[in-house]
PDB file of C-alpha atoms in Angstrom:
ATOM      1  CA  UNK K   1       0.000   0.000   0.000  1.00  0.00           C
ATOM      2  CA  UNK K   2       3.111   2.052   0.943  1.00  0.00           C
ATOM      3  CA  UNK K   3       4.169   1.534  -2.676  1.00  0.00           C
ATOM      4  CA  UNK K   4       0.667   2.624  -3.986  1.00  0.00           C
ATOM      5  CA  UNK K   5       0.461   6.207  -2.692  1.00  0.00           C
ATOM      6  CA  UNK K   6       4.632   6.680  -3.416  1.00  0.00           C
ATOM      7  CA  UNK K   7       3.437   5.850  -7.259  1.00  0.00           C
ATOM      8  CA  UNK K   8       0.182   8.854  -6.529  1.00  0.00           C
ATOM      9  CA  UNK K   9       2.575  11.531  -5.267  1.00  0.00           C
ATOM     10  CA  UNK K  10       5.231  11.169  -8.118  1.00  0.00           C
ATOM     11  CA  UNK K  11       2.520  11.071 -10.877  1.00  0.00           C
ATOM     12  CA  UNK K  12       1.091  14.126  -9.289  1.00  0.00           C
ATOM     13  CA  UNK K  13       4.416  15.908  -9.137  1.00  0.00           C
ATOM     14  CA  UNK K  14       5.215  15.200 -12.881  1.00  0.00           C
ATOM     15  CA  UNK K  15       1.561  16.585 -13.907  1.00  0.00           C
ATOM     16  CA  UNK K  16       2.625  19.569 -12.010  1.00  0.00           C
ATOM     17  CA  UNK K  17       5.668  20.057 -13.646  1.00  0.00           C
ATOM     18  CA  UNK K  18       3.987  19.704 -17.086  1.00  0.00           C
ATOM     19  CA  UNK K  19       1.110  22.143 -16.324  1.00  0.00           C
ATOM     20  CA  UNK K  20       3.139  25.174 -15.199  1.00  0.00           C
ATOM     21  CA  UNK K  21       5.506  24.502 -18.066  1.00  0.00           C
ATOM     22  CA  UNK K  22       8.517  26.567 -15.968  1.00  0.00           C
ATOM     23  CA  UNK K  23      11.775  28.269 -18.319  1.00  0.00           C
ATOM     24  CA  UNK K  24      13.513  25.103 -18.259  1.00  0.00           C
ATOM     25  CA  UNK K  25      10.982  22.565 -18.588  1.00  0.00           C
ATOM     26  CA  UNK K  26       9.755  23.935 -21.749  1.00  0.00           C
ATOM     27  CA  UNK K  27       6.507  23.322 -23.964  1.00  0.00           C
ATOM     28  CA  UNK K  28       5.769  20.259 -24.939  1.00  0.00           C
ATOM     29  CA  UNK K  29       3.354  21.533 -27.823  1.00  0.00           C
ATOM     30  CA  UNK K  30       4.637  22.019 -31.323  1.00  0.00           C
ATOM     31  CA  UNK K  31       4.653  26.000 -32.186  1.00  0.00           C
ATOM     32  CA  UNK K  32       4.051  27.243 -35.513  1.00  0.00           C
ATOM     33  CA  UNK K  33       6.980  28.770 -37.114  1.00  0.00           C
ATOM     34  CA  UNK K  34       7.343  32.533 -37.617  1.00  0.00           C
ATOM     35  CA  UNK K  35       7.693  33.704 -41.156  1.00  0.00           C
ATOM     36  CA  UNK K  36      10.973  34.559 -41.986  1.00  0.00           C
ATOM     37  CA  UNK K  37       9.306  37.448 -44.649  1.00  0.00           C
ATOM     38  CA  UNK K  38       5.794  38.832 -45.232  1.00  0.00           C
ATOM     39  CA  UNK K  39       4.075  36.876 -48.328  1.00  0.00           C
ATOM     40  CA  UNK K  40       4.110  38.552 -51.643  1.00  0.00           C
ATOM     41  CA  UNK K  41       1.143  40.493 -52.805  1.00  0.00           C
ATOM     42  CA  UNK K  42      -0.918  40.074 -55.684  1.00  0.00           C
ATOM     43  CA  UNK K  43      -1.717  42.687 -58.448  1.00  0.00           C
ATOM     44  CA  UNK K  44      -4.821  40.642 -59.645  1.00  0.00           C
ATOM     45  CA  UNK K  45      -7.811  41.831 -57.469  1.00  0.00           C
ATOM     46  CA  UNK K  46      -9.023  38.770 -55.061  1.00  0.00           C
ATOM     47  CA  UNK K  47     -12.185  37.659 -55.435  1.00  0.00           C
ATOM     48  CA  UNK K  48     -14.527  35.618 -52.771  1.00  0.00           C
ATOM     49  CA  UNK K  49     -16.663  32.575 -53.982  1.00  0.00           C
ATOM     50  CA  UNK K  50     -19.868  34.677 -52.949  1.00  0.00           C
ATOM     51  CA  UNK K  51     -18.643  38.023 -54.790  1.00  0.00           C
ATOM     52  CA  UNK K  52     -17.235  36.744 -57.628  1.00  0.00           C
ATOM     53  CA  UNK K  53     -18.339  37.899 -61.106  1.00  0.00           C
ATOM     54  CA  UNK K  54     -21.068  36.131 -63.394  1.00  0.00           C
ATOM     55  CA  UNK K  55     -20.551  35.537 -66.431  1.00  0.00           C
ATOM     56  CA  UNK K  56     -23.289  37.182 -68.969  1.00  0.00           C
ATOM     57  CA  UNK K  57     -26.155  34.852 -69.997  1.00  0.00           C
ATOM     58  CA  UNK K  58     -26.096  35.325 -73.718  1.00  0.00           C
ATOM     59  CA  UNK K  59     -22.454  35.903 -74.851  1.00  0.00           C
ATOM     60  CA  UNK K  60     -22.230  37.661 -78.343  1.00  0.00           C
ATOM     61  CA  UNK K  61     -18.826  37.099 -79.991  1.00  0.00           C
ATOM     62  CA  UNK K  62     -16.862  39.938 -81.789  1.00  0.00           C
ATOM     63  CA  UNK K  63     -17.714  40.769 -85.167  1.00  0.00           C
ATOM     64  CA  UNK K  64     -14.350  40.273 -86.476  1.00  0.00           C
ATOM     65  CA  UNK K  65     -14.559  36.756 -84.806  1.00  0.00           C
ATOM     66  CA  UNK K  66     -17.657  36.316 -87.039  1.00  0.00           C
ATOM     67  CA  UNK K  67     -16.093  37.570 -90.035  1.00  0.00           C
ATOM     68  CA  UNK K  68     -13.259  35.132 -89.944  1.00  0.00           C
ATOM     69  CA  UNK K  69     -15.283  32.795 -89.096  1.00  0.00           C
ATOM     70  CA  UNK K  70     -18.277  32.406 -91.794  1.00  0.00           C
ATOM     71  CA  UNK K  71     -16.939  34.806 -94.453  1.00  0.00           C
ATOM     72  CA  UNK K  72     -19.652  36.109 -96.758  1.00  0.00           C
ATOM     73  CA  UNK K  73     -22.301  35.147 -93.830  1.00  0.00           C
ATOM     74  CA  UNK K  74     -24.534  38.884 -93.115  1.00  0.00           C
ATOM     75  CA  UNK K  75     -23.313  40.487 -89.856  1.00  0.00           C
ATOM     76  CA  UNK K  76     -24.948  39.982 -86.533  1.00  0.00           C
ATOM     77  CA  UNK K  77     -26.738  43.408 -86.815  1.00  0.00           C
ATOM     78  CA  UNK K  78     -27.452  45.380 -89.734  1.00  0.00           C
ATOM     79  CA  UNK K  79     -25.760  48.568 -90.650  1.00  0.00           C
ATOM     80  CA  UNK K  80     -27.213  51.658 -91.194  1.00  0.00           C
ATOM     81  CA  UNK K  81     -25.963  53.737 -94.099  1.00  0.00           C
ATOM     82  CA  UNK K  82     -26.636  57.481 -94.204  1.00  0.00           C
ATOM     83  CA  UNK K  83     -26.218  57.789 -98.229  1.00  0.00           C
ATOM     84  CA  UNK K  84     -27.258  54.077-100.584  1.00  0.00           C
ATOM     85  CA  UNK K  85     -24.718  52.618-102.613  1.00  0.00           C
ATOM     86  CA  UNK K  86     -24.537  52.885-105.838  1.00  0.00           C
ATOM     87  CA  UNK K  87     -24.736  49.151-106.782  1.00  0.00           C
ATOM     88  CA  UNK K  88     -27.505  46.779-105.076  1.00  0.00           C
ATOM     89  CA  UNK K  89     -26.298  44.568-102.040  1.00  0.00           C
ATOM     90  CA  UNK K  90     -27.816  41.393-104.039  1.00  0.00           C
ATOM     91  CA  UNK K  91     -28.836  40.378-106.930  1.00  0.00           C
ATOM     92  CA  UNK K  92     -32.314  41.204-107.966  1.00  0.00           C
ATOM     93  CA  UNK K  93     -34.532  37.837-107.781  1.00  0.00           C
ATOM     94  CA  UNK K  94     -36.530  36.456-110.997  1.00  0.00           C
ATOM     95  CA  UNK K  95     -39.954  36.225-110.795  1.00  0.00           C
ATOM     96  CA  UNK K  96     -42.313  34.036-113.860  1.00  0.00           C
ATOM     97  CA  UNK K  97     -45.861  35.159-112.840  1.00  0.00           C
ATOM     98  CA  UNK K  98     -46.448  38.483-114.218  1.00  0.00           C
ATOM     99  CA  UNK K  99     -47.718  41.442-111.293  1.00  0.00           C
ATOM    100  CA  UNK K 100     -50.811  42.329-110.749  1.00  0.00           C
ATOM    101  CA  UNK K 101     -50.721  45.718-111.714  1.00  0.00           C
ATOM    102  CA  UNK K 102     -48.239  47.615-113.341  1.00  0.00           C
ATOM    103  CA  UNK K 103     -45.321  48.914-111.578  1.00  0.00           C
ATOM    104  CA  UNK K 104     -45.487  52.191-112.997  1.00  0.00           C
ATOM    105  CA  UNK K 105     -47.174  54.705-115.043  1.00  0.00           C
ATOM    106  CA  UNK K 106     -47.131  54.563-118.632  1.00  0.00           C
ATOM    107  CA  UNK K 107     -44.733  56.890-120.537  1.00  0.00           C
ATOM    108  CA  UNK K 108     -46.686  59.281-122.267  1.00  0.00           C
ATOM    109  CA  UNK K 109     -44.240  59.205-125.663  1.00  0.00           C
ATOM    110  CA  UNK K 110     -42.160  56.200-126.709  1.00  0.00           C
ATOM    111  CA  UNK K 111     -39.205  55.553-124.961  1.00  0.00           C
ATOM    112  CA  UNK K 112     -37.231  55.737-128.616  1.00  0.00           C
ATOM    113  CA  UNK K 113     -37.601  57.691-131.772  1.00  0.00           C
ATOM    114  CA  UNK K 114     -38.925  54.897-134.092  1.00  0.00           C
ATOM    115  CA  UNK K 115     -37.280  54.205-137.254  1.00  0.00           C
ATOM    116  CA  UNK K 116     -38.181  55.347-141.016  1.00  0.00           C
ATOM    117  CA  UNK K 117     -36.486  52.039-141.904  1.00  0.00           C
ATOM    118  CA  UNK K 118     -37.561  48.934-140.797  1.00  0.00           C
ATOM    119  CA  UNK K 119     -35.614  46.920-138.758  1.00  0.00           C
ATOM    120  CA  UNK K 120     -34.982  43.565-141.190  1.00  0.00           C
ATOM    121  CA  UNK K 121     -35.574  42.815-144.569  1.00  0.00           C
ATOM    122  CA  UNK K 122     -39.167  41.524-145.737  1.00  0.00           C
ATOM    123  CA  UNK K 123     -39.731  38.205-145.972  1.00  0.00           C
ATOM    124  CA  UNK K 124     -41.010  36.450-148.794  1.00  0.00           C
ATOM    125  CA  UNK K 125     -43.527  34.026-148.807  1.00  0.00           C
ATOM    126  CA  UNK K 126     -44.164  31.828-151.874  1.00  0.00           C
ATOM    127  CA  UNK K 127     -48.270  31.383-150.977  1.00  0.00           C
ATOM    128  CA  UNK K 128     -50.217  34.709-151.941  1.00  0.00           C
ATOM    129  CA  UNK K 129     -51.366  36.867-149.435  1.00  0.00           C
ATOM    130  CA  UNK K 130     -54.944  37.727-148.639  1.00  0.00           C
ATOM    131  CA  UNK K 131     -53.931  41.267-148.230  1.00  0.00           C
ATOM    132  CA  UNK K 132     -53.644  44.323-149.430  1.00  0.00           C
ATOM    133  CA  UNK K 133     -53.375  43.135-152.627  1.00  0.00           C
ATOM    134  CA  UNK K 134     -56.525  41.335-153.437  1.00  0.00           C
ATOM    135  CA  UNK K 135     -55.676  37.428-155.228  1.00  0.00           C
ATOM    136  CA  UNK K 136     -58.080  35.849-158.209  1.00  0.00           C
ATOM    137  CA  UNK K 137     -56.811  32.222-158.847  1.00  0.00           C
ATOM    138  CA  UNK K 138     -57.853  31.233-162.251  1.00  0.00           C
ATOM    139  CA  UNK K 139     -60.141  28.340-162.643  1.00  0.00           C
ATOM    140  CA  UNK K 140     -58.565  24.748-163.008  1.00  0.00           C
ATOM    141  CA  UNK K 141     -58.530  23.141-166.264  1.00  0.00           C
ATOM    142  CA  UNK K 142     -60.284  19.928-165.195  1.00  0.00           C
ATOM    143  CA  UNK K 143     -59.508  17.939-168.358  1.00  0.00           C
ATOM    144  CA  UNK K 144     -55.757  17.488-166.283  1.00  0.00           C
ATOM    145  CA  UNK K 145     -56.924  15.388-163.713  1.00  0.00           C
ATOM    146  CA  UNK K 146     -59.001  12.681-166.104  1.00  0.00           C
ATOM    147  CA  UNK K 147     -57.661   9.447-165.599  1.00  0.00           C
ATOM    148  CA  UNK K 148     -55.563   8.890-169.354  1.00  0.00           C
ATOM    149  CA  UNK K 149     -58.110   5.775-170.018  1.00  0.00           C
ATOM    150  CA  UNK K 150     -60.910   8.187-169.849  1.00  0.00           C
ATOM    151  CA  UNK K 151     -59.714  10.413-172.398  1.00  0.00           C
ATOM    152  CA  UNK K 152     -60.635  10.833-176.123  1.00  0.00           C
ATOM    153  CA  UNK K 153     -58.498   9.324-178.595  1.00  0.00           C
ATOM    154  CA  UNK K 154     -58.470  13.318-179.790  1.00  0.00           C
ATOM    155  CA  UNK K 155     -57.890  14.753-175.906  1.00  0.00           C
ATOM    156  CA  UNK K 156     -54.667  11.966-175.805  1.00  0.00           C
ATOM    157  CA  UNK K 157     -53.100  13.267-178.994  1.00  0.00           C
ATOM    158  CA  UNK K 158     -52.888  16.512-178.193  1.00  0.00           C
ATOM    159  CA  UNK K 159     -51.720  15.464-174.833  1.00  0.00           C
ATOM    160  CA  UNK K 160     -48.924  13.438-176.350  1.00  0.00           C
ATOM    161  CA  UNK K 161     -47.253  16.654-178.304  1.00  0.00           C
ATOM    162  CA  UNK K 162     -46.748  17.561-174.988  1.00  0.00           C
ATOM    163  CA  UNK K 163     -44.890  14.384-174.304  1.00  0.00           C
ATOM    164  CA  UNK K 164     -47.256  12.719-172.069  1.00  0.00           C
ATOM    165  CA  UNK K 165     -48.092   9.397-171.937  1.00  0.00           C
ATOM    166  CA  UNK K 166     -50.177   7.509-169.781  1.00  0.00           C
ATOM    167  CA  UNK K 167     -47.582   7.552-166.984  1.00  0.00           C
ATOM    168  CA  UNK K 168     -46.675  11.242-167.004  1.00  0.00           C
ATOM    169  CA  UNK K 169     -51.085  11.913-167.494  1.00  0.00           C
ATOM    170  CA  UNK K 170     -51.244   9.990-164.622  1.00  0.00           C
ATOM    171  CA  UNK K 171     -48.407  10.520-161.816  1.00  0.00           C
ATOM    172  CA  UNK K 172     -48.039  14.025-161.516  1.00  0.00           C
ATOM    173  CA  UNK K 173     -44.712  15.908-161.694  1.00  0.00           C
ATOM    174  CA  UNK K 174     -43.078  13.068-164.035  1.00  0.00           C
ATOM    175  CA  UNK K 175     -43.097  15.194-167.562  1.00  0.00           C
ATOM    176  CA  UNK K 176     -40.195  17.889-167.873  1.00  0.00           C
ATOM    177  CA  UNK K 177     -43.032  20.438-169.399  1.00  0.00           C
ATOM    178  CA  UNK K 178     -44.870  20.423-165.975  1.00  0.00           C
ATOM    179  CA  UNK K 179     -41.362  22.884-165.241  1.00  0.00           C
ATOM    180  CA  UNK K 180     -41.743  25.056-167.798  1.00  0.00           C
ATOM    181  CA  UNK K 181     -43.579  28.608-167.004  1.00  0.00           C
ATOM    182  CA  UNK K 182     -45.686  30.122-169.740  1.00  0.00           C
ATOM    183  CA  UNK K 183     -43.106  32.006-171.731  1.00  0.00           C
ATOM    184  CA  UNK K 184     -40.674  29.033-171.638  1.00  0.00           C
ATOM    185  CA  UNK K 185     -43.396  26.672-174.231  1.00  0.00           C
ATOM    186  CA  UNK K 186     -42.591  26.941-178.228  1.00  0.00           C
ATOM    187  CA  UNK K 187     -45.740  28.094-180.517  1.00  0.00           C
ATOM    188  CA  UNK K 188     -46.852  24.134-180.585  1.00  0.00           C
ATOM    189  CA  UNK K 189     -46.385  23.845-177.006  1.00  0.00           C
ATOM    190  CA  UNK K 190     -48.605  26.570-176.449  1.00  0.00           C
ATOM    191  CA  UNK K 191     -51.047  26.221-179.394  1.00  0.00           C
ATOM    192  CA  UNK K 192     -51.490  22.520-177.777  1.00  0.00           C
ATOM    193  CA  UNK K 193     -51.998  23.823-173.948  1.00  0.00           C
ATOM    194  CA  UNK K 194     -54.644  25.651-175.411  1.00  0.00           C
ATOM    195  CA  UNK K 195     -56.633  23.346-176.901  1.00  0.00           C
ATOM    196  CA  UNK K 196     -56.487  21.601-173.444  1.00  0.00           C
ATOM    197  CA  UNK K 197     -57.920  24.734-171.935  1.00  0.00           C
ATOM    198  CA  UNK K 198     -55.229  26.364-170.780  1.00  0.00           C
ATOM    199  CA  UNK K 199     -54.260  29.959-170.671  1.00  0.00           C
ATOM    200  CA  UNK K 200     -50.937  32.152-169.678  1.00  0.00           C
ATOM    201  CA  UNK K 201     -52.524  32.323-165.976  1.00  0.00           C
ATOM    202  CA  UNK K 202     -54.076  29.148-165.550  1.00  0.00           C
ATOM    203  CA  UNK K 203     -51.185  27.576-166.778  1.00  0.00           C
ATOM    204  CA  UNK K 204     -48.549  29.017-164.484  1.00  0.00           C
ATOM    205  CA  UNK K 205     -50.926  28.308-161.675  1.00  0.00           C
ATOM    206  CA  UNK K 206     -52.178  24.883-162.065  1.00  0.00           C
ATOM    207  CA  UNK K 207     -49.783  23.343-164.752  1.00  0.00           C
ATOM    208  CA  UNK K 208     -46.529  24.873-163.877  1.00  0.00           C
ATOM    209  CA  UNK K 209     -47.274  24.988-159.612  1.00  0.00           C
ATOM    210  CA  UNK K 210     -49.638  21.880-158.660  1.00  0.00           C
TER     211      UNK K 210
END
């Protein structure tokens, strides 16, 4: 028991020793060290989490970013010119339906002095026209268009001294006289078309142009 309260009174005494700590005991605790040199300052502005700056919601980038970007693309905003240029900024569209009304007034005198000649030559048609000269086609000498079988022995004789035959009588275009105008017969040739029914007109129309 002796031993007992000898082991109390030292521990006591060392717990003493540790709690006033004393100039030669010393601190058991750890101490921070002191810095040897204040820490270097910052010329960026600190910011705290709760303070910090938002960023904006809808970020629009430079134009010149843009630019480089989609070249040819229209800006984000449209510019406003004080005086218009003098070509247009695109090209005019095409449309095929007509308007509705006219875009603008008529002129009240043609845009250009007309000509006193005309612009291209005449054309020439081989068919008569129905105007302004008035057209009388001669009758047709029906005697042409008789099958050769149905002819008079007579109507066949004269036909051959203008060298048809039943062929040429009958196939159109096939005797070399059928070429010849008017003017271009001899005295037989003519004296023969004659007795066939034929005349200057009526031969050049029918005859000479079936």
């Amino acid at each position: 028991m002796t031993s007992r309260i000898l082991f109390m009174l030292s521990s006591l005494a060392l717990m003493a020793i540790i709690v006033e700590g004393g100039g030669g005991g010393g601190d058991y605790r750890k101490k921070t060290p002191e810095p040897s040199s204040p820490p270097p300052t910052s010329s960026f502005p600190s910011f705290s989490p709760s303070k910090a700056p938002k960023p904006p919601k809808n970020p629009k980038p430079p134009s010149d970013i843009v630019d480089s970007l989609m070249p040819g693309m229209p800006s984000l905003s449209p510019s406003l010119s004080m005086s218009p240029t003098d070509l247009p900024s695109s090209s005019p569209t095409v449309s095929t339906a007509p308007t509705a009304s006219p875009s603008a007034e008529p002129s009240s005198s043609p845009s250009e002095t007309p000509t006193s000649m005309p612009s291209s030559s005449p054309s020439i048609s081989s068919a008569p026209s129905s105007a302004p000269i008035a057209y009388a086609r001669p009758d047709r000498v029906d005697i042409r268009y008789v099958s050769w079988l149905d002819l008079d022995s007579e109507t066949q004789d004269i036909a051959r001294s203008l060298d048809y035959d039943i062929y040429t009588w009958n196939n159109y275009g096939n005797n070399l006289i059928e070429y010849y105008q008017w003017t271009d017969l001899t005295k037989d040739q003519m004296d023969a078309a004659t007795s066939l029914g034929y005349d200057q007109k009526s031969w050049d129309c029918w005859q000479n142009h079936f």
